[in-house]
Every structure is written in structure tokens, then in C-alpha cells.
Coordinates of C-alpha atoms in Angstrom, one line a residue:
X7 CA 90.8 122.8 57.7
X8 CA 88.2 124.3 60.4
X9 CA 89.4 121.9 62.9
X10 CA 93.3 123.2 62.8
X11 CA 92.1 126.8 63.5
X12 CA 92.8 128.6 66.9
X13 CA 89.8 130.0 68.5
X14 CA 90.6 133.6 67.3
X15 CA 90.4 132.3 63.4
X16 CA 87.4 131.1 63.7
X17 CA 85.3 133.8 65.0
X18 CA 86.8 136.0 62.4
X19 CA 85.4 133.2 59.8
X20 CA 82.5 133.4 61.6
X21 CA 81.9 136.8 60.7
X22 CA 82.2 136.5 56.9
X23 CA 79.2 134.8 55.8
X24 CA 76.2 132.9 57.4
X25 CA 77.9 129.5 55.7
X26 CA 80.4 130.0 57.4
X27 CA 79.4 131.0 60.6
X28 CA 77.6 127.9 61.4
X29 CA 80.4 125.7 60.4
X30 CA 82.8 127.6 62.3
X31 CA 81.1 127.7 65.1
X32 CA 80.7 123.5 65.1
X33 CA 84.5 123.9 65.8
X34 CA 84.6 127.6 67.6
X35 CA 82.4 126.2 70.6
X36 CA 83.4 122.2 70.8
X37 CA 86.6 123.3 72.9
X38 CA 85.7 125.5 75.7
X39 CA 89.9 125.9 76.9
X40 CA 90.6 128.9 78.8
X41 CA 93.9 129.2 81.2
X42 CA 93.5 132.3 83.0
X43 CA 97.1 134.6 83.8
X44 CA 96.0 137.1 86.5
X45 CA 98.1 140.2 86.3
X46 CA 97.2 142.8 89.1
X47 CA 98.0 146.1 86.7
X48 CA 95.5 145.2 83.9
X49 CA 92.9 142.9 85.5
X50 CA 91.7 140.8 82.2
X51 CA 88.6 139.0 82.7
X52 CA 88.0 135.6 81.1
X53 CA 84.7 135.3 78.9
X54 CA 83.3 133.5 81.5
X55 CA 80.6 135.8 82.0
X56 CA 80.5 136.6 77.9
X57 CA 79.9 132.7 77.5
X58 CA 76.9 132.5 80.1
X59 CA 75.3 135.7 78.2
X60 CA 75.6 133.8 74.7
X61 CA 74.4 130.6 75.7
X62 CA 71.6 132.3 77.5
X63 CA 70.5 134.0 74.5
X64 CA 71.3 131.2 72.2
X65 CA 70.8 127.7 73.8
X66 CA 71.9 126.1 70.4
X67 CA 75.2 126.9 70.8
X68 CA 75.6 125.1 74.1
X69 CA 74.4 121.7 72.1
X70 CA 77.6 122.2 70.3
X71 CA 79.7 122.4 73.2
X72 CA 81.7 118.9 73.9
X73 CA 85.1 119.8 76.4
X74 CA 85.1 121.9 78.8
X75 CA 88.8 123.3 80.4
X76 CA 89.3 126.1 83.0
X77 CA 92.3 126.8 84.5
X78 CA 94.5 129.0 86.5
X79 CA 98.3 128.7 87.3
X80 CA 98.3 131.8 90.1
X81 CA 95.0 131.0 91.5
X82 CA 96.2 127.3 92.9
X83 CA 98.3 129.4 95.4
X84 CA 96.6 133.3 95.4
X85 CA 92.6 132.3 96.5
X86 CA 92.3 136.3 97.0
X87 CA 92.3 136.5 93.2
X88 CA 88.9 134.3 92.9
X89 CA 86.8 137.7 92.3
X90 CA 88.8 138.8 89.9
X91 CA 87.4 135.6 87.8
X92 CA 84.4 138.1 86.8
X93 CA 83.3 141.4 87.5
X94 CA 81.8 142.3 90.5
X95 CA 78.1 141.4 89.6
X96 CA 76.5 140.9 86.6
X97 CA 74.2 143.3 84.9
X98 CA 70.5 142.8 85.8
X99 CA 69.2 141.4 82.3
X100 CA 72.0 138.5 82.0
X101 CA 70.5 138.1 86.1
X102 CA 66.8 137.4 84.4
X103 CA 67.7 135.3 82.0
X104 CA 69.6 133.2 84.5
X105 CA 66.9 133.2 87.0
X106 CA 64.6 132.5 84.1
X107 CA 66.9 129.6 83.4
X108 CA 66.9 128.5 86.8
X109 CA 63.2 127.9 86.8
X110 CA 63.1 126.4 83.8
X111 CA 65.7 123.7 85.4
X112 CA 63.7 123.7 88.7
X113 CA 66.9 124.4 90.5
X114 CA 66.5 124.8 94.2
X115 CA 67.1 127.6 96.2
X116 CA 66.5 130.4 94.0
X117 CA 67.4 133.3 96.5
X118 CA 70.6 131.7 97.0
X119 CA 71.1 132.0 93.4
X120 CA 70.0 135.3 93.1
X121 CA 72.4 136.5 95.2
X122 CA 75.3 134.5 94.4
X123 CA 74.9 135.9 90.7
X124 CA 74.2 139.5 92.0
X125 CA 77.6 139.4 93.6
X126 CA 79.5 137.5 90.5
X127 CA 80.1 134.1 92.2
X128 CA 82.6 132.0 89.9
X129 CA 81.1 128.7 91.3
X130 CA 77.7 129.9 89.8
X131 CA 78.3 131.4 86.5
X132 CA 80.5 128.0 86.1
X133 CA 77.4 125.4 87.3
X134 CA 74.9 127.7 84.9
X135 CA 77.1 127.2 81.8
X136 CA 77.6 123.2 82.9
X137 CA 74.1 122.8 83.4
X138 CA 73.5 123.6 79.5
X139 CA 76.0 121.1 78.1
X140 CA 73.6 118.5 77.6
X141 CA 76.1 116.8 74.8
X142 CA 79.6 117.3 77.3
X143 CA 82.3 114.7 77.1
X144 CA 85.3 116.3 79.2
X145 CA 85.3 118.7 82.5
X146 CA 88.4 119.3 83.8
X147 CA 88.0 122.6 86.4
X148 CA 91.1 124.3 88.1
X149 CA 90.7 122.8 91.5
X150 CA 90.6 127.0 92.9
X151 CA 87.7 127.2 90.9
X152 CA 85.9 124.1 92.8
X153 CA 87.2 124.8 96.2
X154 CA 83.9 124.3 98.3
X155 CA 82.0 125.0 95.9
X156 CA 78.0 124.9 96.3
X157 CA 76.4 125.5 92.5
X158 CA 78.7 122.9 90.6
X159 CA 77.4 120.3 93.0
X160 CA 73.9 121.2 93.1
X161 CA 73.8 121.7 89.4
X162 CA 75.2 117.8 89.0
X163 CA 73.1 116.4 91.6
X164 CA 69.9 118.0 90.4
X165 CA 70.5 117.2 86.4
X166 CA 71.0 113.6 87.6
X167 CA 68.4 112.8 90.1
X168 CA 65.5 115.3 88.9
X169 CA 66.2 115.6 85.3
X170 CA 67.6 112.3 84.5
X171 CA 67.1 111.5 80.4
X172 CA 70.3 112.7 78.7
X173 CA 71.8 115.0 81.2
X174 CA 75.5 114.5 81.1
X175 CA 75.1 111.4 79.4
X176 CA 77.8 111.7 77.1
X177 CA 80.3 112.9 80.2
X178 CA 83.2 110.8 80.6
X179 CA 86.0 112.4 81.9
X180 CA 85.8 114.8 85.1
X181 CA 88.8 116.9 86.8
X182 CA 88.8 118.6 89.6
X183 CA 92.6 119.5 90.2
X184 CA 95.8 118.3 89.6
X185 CA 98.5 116.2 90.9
X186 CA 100.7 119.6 91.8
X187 CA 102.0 121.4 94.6
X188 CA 100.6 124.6 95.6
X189 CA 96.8 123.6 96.6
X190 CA 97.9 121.7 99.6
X191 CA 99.4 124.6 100.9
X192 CA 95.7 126.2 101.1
X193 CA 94.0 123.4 101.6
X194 CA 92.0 123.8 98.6
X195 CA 89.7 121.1 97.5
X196 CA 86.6 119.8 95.7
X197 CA 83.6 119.6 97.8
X198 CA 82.3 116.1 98.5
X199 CA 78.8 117.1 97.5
X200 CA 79.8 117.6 94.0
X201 CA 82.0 114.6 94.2
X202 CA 79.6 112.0 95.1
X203 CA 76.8 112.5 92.1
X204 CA 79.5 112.0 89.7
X205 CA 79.6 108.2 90.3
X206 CA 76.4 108.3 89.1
X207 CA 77.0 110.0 85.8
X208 CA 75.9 107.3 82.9
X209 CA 78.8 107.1 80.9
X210 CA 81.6 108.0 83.1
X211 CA 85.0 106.5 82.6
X212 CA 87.9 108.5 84.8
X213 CA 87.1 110.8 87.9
X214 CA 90.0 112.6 89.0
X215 CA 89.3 114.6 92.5
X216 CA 90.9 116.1 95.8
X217 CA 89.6 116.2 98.8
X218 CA 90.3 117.3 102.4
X219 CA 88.5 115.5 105.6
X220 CA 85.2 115.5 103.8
X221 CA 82.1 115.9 106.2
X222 CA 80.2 112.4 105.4
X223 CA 77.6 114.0 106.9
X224 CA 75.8 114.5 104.4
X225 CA 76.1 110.8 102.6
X226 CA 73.3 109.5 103.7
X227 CA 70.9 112.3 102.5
X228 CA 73.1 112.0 99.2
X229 CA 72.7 108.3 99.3
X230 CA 68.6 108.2 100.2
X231 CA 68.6 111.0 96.7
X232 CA 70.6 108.9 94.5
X233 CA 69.4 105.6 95.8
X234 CA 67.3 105.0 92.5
X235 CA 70.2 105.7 90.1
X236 CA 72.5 102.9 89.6
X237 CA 76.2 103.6 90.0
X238 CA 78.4 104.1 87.0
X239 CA 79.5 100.6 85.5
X240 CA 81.6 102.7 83.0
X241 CA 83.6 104.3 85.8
X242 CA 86.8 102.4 85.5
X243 CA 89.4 105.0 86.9
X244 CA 89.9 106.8 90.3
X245 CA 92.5 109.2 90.7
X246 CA 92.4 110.4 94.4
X247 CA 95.8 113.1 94.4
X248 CA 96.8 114.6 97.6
X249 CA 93.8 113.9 99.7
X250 CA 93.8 115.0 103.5
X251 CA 91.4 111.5 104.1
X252 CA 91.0 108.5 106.0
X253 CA 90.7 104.5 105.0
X254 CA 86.9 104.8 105.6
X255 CA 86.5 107.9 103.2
X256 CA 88.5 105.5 100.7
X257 CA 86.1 102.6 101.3
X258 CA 83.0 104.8 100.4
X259 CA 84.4 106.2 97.3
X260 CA 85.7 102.6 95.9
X261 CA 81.8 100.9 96.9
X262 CA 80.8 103.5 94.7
X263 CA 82.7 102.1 91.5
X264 CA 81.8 98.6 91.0
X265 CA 83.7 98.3 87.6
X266 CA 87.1 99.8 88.9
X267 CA 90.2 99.0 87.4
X268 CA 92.5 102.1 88.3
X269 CA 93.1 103.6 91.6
X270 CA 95.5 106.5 92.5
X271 CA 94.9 106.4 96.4
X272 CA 97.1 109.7 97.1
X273 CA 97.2 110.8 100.7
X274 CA 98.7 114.3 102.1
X275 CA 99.2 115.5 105.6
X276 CA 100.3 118.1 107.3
X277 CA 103.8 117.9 109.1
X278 CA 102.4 119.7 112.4
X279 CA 99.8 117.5 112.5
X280 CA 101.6 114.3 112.8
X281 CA 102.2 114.5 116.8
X282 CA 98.9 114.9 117.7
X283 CA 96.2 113.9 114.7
X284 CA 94.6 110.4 114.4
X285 CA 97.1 107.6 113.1
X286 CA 96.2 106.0 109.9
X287 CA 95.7 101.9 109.9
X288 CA 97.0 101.0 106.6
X289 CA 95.7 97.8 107.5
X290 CA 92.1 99.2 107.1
X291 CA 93.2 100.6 104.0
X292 CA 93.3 97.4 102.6
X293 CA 90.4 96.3 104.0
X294 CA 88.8 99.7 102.5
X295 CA 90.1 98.6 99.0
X296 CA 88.6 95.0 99.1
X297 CA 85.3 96.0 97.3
X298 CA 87.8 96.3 94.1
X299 CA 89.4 93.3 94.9
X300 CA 88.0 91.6 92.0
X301 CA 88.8 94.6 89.4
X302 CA 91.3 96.3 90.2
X303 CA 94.2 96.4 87.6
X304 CA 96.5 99.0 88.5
X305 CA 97.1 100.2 92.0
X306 CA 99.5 103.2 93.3
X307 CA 99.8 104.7 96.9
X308 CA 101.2 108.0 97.6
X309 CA 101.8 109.9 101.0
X310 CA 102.8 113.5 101.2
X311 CA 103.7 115.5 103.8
X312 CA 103.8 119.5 103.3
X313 CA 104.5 122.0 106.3
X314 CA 102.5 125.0 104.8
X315 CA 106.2 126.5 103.8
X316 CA 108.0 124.3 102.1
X317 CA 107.3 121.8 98.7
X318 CA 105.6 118.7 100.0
X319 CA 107.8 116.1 100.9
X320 CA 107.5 112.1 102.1
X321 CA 108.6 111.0 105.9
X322 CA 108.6 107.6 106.4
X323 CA 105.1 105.9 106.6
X324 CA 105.4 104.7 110.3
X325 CA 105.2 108.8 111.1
X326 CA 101.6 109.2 110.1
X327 CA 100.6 105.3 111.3
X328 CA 100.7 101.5 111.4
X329 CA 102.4 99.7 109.3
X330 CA 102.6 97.2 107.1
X331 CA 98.8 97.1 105.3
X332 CA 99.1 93.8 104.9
X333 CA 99.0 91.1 101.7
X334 CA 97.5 92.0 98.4
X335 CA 97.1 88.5 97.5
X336 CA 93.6 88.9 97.0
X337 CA 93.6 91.5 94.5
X338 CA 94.2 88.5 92.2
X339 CA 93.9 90.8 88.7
X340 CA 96.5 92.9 90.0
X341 CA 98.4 94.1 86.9
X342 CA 100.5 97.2 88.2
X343 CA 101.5 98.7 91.5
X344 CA 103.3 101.6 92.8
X345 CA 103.8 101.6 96.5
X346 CA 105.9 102.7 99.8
X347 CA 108.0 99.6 100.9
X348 CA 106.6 100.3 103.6
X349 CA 103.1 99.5 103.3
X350 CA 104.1 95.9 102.6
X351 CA 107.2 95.7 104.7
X352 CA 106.8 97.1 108.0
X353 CA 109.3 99.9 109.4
X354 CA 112.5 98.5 108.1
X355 CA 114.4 101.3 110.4
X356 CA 114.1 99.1 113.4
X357 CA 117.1 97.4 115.0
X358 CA 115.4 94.3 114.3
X359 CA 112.8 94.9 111.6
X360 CA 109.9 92.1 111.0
X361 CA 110.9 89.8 108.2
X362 CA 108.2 89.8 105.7
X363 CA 108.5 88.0 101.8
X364 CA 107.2 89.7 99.1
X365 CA 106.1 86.1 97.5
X366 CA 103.6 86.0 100.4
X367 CA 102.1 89.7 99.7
X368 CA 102.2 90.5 96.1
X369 CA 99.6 88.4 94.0
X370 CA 101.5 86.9 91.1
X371 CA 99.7 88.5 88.4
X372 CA 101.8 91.3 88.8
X373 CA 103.6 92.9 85.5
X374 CA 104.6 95.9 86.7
X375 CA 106.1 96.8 90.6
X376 CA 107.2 100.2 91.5
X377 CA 108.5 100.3 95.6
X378 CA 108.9 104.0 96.9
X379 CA 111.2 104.0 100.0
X380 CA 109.7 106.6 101.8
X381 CA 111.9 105.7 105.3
X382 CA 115.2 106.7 103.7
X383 CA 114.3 109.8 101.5
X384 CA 113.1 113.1 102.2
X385 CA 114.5 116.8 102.6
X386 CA 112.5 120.0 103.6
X387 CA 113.3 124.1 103.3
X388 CA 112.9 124.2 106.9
X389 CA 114.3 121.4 108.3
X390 CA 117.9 120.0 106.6
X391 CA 118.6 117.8 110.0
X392 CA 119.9 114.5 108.5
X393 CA 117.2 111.5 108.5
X394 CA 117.6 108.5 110.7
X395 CA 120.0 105.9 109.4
X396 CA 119.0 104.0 106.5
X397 CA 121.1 101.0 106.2
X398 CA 118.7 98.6 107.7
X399 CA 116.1 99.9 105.3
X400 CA 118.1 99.7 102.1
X401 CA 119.7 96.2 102.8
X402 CA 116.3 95.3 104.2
X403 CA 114.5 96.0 101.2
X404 CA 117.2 94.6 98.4
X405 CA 117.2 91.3 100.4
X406 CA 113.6 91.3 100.6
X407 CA 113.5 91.6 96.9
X408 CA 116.5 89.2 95.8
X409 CA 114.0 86.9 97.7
X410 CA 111.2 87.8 95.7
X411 CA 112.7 87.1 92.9
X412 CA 114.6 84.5 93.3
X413 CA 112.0 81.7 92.3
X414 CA 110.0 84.4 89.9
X415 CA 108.3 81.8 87.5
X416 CA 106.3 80.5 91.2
X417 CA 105.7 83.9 92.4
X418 CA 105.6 86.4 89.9
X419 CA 105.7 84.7 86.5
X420 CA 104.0 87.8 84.5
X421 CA 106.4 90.3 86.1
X422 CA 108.0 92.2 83.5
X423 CA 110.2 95.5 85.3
X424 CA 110.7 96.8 88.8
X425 CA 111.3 100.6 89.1
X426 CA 113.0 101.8 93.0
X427 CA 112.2 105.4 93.7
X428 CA 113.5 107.5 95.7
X429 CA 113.3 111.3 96.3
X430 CA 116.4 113.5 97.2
X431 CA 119.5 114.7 96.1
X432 CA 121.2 112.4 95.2
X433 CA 123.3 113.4 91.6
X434 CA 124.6 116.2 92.0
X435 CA 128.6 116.5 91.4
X436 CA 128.5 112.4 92.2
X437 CA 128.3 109.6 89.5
X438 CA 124.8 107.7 90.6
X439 CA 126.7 104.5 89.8
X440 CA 129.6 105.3 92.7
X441 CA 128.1 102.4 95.0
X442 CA 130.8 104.6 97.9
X443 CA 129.2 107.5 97.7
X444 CA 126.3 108.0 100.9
X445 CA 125.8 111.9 100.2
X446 CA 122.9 113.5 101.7
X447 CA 120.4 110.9 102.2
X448 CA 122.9 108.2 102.9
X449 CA 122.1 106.0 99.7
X450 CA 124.7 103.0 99.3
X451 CA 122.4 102.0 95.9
X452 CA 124.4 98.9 95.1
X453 CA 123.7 99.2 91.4
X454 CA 125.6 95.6 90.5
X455 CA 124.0 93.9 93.3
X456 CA 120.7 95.0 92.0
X457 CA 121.7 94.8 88.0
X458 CA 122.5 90.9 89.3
X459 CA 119.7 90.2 90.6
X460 CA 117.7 91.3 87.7
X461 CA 120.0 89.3 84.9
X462 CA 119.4 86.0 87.3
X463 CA 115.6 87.0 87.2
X464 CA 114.8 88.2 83.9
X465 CA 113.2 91.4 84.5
X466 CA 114.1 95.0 83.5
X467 CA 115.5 97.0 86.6
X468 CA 115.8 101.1 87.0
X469 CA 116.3 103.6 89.9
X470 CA 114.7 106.8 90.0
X471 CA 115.9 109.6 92.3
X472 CA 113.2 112.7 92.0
X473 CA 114.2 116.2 93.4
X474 CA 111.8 119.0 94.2
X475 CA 113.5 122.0 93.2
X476 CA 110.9 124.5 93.9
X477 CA 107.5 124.4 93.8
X478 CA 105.8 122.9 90.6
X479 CA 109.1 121.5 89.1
X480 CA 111.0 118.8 89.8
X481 CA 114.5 117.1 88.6
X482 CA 114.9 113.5 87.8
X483 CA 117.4 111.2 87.6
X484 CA 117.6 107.8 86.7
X485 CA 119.7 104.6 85.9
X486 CA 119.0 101.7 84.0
X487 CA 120.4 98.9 85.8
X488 CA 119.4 95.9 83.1
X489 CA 117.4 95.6 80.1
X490 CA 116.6 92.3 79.3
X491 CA 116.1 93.0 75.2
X492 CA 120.0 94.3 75.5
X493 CA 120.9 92.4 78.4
X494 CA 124.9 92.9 77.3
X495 CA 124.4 96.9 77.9
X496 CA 126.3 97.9 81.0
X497 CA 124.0 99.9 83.8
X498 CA 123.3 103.4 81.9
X499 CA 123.1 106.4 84.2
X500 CA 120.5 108.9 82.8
X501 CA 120.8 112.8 82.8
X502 CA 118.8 114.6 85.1
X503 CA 115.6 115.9 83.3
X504 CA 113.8 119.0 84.9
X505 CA 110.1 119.4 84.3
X506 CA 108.5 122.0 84.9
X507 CA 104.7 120.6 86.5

């Protein structure tokens, strides 16, 4: 009955009797899950600093601690708001007990935390509460509350290389961030110090991070301290979303997961900085994800553009580098993969575009395939000039995949759907099933060429168009162009769906 409480219910039980209070707070203190609202005409402080106090004077009660959840909607886009995360310094007896704590740990650089505390730093209440969770499962940390952050990393480094025993040995799941607009237009992001000692975490099983051109600098002073503890074997996901990084950051990140088996390889750039920043070799992208060649189950690449004033966006692929990355051939335990045409078939906008099979770049353990055509789809609040003509693309791409499939026992005999996305805007006031209609990204989808090319193949066949309507939420529509378990239904076009991210 405990367990279906809110976290109000139970502190009132708490306060009946002494029974209760201990089995209350079992359940009280196992979910630490605050989402702040800041509202500038009543400033309300979370417990942050009420927690740190409590733990402080009662260490028992941070044994009981197992998830760990602090977010902020406003604060992904208003970083002023960061001090309003606690009061402007804490009072001097909660100070001695930290520093008192801080000893204890053996925590370096105590006037640095003397006066981070003195002044209310978020990072270091945050990394003094962590540091006490010796039995936490899940972190998941606003990304705003990360952004360059100094104690969180310290805290994790120190607990792992100095401490060692059953620090964070129970921690599986870290999150710094989500997969959402609105950080990317501040260029917040997790620090790579703090990044790094979580491979190292015993039990670890999903890291999900972003980062911005980290400063490897400091790697091999990270390495030369971790060199003793051996990498996680449990870390089997990496979920890198909306990362300002290169193929070589990639490659240190993946060396670090030997057991890897998911990758989200998300990369963002600026628009402004496509004319003069360094090009991106996707084909050292693939040589960065070799290491995982042998593991890797499910694979997805994602580029985003933003301008700073405007929802980020995808440009064709050739903008930010060379293209194609290559054959995955060797990533022979392939299961699923979600990635820009693209990357596998060159810039398909030329006048005479390479020809490239699918059959020679897709392993055939494939089950799942996902193509984003990033050269034909994009918009932006700033720029509504039309994009370059797409019909070499589209026809491009259909034939490549009619080819594909066209002998699918020899080279993809596990394959069980394909998904085409595109992102646009493409439904409104127009049927998605009009094969006459170009509208505003000049589309011809051909949705009975395609639904024939599944039925001769065997394998389930949609088309996604996504919309970004404003920032955080999006509009989706979709059609189902063959289902092989009701391969009599005609193509179904699907309502457009808004979510709200």
C-alpha cells in the first residue's frame, strides 16, 4: 500500500508513529524525483538544499536512496535561472557538516569547495548528495544542471578511483540530458570529466550524455587515473544526442565500452558554422565505430543542424562533410539501423550521382532498416527558400532499394520492416497517398511503387513525415504502405499525432 503513495502521503505517515516512520521512509526516500517550474514572482526553491541537510545529519537515510531524478523544463533554455536552484549560500552549520563530510571522503580541493558551497553552487550540493548514495541504481540530471559542471565529476572520479569497494556499484543507468530541443541553442552540455569515469562504473548498463567539442586534453591524465579499473563489461548502451563532436571523440567513447550493443551516435552543428568549420569524414566515422564491430546490435545516426533561432533542422549530409561512410558489412551482428541515405549512398543530388547497392553495404543480419533522407527534407523559421531539387535523390534512393531487395533471401534474409523518414510538411490540406502532389519539399512519394516492392519482398513498409512545430513538439504523420500479416489491406494513411517532447 506504501509503495502507491505520493511523496506528500508519506511523510504525513511518517509523522504518526515511529512504525511507521521507518517503513515510510523505505518508500519516502527510494525515489528522489523532483521537476523544478521556475516562476519569477514566487521563487520556490527545490529541497535540494533540505535533502543535503537531512542526509548530513542522518547518513542512514541516504542508504535508502535508490533513483535519483532532477529536472527542469525552463532551465534547458533560461541558464540565468541556475541560482535560483538554491538560495544564495548556505547557512554556516550545513557548510561544517559538508566540509566535515568532505574530509571524511578525502575529496580534493577543499577551498574550492568551501567556496562553491559558501556561494550555493547547484553542481556541489548535487555531487555531495550523490556522493552518499552508496546503494543508487538510476541518475538521470537535467542536462542545465550538469552544464560544465566540476563537483559531479570529481565526486564520480574520486568514489571510483580512491574509494573503490561498493561505491556506485549498484548504478546502472546514468542521464545527463535529453534528446530535446532547447539545449543546443545554449550549447549546454555535460562535461567530459564527469563523462569519462562513468565507463568505469561496475554495474553500468546505459549511459546517456551530450557533449560539445570536449577538450581531450585532459584524457590522458583521466586515463593514467583510471588505468587500474577495468572498463564496464555491463555497459551495453550509448546514447550520444545532439553532440557538437568529431569521429575521433566517437572512437574514444566506443574503446571505452567493450560489451556495446546500442549506439545512438547523434551529431549537431551549427548552421553558421558550416562555411568555415572542419568537414566531418563519415568515412572515419566508421572506422571510429569498428572497435564495436563485433557487438553492436543496433545502430542509429542523426545529424542536426540549429541556427541559434530557429528549431534544429537536418540539411543534407554532404553540407557538414564527405560522404558516403562506407560499408557496414563488418558489423556482422547488426540487428537494427537508423541512418541518412546518405551516409551509405553518397550525395544522390548530383547530376550523375555514384551508383552504390545496398546488398554490398548492409550486413545481412539486418532486421530492422530505417533510411532518413536528409538531402530532400528540411525547413527553417529563418530561411523558407526552397531546397535544391530532389528528384534524383528520391528515384535514386527507391531504385537503390528495389535493388536491395530484389534477391532479399541472399542479402537480407532476417529483414523484417523498412521505415523512410522524412521531416517536413508534407500533410497538410493534401492526401499523403496523392503520388501528384510535390508540395513544399517536392516529395513525389510513389506510395504503390514502394507498397510493390514490399509485397514482392515480403517485408513491412511505412513512411514517416515528422514536422517541428515549435520547439519541443513535433507532428507526425505516417502511412503504412504493406503489412505482410494483412497483406490484402490497401496502404493506410495515418493521422497526424502531435507530441508534445
Amino acid at each position: 500500500m506504501l509503495a502507491q503513495c505520493d511523496s506528500t502521503t508519506l511523510h504525513s505517515l511518517s509523522l504518526v508513529s515511529r512504525s511507521l516512520h521507518h517503513l515510510s521512509n523505505r518508500f519516502l526516500y527510494s525515489n528522489i524525483d523532483w521537476v523544478y517550474h521556475y516562476d519569477e514572482r514566487r521563487p520556490r526553491y527545490p529541497p535540494l538544499t533540505l535533502l543535503l541537510r537531512t542526509l548530513l545529519a542522518h547518513p542512514e537515510l541516504a542508504l535508502l536512496i535508490k533513483r535519483v531524478h532532477l529536472d527542469n523544463h525552463y532551465l534547458a533554455n533560461m541558464e540565468d535561472h541556475l541560482k535560483d536552484m538554491v538560495p544564495g549560500s548556505l547557512d554556516l552549520q550545513t557548510i561544517d557538516a559538508a566540509m566535515d563530510l568532505i574530509n571524511k571522503m578525502g575529496f580534493p580541493q577543499n577551498d574550492r569547495w568551501y567556496k562553491a558551497l559558501s556561494e550555493g553552487s547547484v553542481d556541489a550540493v548535487i555531487a555531495l548528495i550523490l556522493s552518499q548514495l552508496e546503494n543508487l541504481e538510476t541518475l538521470k540530471l537535467a542536462l542545465c544542471l550538469v552544464d560544465d559542471s566540476v563537483f559531479v565529476g570529481m565526486v564520480l572520479k574520486h568514489l571510483i578511483t580512491v574509494r573503490g569497494g561498493g561505491s556506485f556499484s549498484s548504478l546502472r543507468y546514468v542521464k545527463f540530458g535529453d534528446n530535446v530541443d532547447g539545449y543546443d541553442a545554449l550549447d549546454i552540455q555535460a562535461n567530459i570529466d564527469q563523462i569519462i569515469p562513468c565507463f568505469f562504473l561496475p554495474s553500468l548498463e546505459e549511459l546517456i550524455v551530450t557533449i560539445h567539442e570536449p577538450d581531450l586534453s585532459s584524457w590522458p591524465t583521466l586515463k593514467e587515473e583510471l588505468h587500474q579499473k577495468q572498463q564496464s563489461q555491463s555497459l551495453t548502451t550509448l546514447r550520444l544526442y545532439r553532440c557538437d563532436i568529431d569521429p575521433k571523440h566517437v572512437e574514444t567513447l566506443v574503446m571505452l565500452a567493450p560489451g556495446l550493443k546500442v549506439l545512438h551516435c547523434g551529431f549537431l552543428r551549427h548552421i553558421s558554422a558550416s562555411e568555415y568549420s572542419e568537414e566531418i569524414d563519415f568515412a572515419d566515422l566508421r572506422s571510429a565505430l569498428l572497435p564495436a564491430a563485433d557487438t553492436l546490435e543496433e545502430l542509429t545516426i542523426d545529424m542536426r543542424w540549429t541556427d541559434k533561432n530557429c528549431d534544429v533542422f537536418s540539411l543534407p549530409l554532404s553540407s557538414a562533410g564527405r560522404v558516403p561512410m562506407g560499408s557496414l558489412q563488418q558489423f556482422h551482428t547488426l540487428k537494427r539501423l537508423d541512418i541518412p541515405t546518405e551516409l551509405l549512398l553518397g550525395n544522390l543530388n548530383r547530376p550523375r550521382p555514384p551508383h552504390k547497392r545496398l546488398s554490398d553495404l548492409l550486413p545481412p543480419s539486418l532486421q530492422s532498416l530505417c533510411l532518413v533522407d536528409n538531402a530532400v527534407t528540411w525547413e527553417s523559421s529563418s530561411d523558407r527558400r526552397s531546397p535544391n531539387s530532389t528528384e534524383n535523390s528520391m528515384q535514386a534512393s527507391i531504385d537503390a532499394l528495389a535493388e536491395y531487395l530484389s534477391d532479399r533471401a541472399q542479402h537480407a534474409p532476417f529483414l523484417r520492416d523498412i521505415v523512410l523518414n522524412y521531416e517536413g510538411r508534407p500533410w497538410e490540406g493534401h492526401s499523403l497517398l496523392d503520388p501528384t502532389y510535390v508540395g513544399n519539399i517536392a516529395r513525389p512519394t510513389q506510395p504503390q511503387l514502394l507498397r510493390r516492392i514490399a509485397e514482392a519482398s515480403g517485408v513491412a513498409m511505412s513512411v514517416i513525415y515528422t514536422k517541428r512545430i515549435k520547439r519541443g513538439i513535433s507532428g507526425r504523420a505516417s502511412i503504412i504502405l504493406y503489412d505482410p500479416e494483412n497483406p490484402d489491406t490497401e496502404p493506410i494513411e495515418c493521422a497526424p499525432s502531435f507530441v508534445e517532447l
